PDB file of C-alpha atoms in Angstrom:
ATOM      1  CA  UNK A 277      17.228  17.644   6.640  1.00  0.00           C
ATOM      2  CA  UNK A 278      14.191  17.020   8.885  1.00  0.00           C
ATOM      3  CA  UNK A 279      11.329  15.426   7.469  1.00  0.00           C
ATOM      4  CA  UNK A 280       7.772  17.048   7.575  1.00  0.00           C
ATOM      5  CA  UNK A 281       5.239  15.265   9.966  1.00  0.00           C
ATOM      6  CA  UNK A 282       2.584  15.856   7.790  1.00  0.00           C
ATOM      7  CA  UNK A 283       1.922  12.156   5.580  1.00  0.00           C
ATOM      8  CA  UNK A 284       1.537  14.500   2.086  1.00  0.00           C
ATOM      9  CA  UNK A 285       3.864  16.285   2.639  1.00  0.00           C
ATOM     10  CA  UNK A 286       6.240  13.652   3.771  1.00  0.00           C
ATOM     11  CA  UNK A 287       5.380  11.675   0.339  1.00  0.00           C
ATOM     12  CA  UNK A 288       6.249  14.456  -1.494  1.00  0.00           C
ATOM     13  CA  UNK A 289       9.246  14.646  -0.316  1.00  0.00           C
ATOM     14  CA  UNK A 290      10.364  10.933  -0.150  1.00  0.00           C
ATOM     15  CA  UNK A 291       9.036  10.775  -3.632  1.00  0.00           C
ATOM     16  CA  UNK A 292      11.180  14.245  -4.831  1.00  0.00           C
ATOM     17  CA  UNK A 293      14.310  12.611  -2.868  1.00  0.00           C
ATOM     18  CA  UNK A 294      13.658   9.224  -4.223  1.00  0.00           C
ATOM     19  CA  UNK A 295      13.123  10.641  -8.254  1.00  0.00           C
ATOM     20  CA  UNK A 296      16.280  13.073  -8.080  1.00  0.00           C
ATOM     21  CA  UNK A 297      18.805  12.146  -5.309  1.00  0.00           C
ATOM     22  CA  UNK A 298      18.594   8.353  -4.741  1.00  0.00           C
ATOM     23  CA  UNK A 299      18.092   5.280  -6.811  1.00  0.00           C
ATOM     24  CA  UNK A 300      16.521   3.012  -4.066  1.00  0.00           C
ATOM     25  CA  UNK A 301      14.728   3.463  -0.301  1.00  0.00           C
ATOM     26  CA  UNK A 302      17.420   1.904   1.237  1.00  0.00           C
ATOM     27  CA  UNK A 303      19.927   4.396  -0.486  1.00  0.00           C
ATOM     28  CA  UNK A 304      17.762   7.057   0.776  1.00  0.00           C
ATOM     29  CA  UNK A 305      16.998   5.667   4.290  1.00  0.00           C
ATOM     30  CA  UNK A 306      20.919   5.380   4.925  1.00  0.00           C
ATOM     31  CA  UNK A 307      22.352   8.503   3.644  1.00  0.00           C
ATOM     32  CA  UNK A 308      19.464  10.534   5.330  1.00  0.00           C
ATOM     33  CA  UNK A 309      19.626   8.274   8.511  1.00  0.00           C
ATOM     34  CA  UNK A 310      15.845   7.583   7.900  1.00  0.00           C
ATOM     35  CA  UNK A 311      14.520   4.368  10.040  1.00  0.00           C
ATOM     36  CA  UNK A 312      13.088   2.825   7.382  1.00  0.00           C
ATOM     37  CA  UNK A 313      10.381   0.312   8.704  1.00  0.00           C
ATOM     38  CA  UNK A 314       9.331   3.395  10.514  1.00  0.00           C
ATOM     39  CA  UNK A 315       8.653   5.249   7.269  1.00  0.00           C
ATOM     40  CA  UNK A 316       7.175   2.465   5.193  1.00  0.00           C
ATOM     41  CA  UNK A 317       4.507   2.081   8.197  1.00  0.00           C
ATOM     42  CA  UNK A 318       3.991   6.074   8.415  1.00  0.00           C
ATOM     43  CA  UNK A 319       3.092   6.251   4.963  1.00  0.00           C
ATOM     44  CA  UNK A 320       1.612   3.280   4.692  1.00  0.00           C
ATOM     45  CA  UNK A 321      -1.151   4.631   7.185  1.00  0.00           C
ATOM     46  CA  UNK A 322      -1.615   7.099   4.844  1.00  0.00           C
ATOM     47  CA  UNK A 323      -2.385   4.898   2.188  1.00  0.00           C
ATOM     48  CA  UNK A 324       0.573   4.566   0.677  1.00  0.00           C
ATOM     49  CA  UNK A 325       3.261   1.625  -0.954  1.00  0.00           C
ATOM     50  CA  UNK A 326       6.485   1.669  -2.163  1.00  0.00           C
ATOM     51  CA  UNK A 327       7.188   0.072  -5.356  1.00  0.00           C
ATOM     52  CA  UNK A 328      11.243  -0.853  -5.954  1.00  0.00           C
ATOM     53  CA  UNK A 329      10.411  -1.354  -9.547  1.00  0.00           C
ATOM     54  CA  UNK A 330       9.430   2.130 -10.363  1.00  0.00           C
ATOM     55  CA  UNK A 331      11.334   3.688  -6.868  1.00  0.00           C
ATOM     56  CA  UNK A 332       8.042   5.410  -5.712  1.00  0.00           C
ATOM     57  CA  UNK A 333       5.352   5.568  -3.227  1.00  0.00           C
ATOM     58  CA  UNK A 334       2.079   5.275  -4.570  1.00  0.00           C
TER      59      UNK A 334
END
């Protein structure tokens, strides 16, 4: 699966994949080949932070 450009809609999506598919970003990152530093930074610019505890951006 490709990953929108977009920042909102690329939260969405981590956030979806992250609540039904995987229970961690690193789980995600690996199975979907996902550079991870590169998508903590994209969305960071947007504003947002992952939080392990509760497996979100927010």
């Amino acid at each position: 699966m490709e990953l929108p450009k977009d920042s909102m809609m690329l939260f969405s999506v981590i956030n979806m994949k992250l609540r039904d598919c995987y229970s961690s970003l690193d789980e995600l990152c690996e199975d979907m080949d996902v550079d991870k530093e590169e998508l903590v930074s994209q969305l960071k610019a947007a504003g947002f932070e992952y939080s392990a505890e509760y497996n979100k951006f927010w």
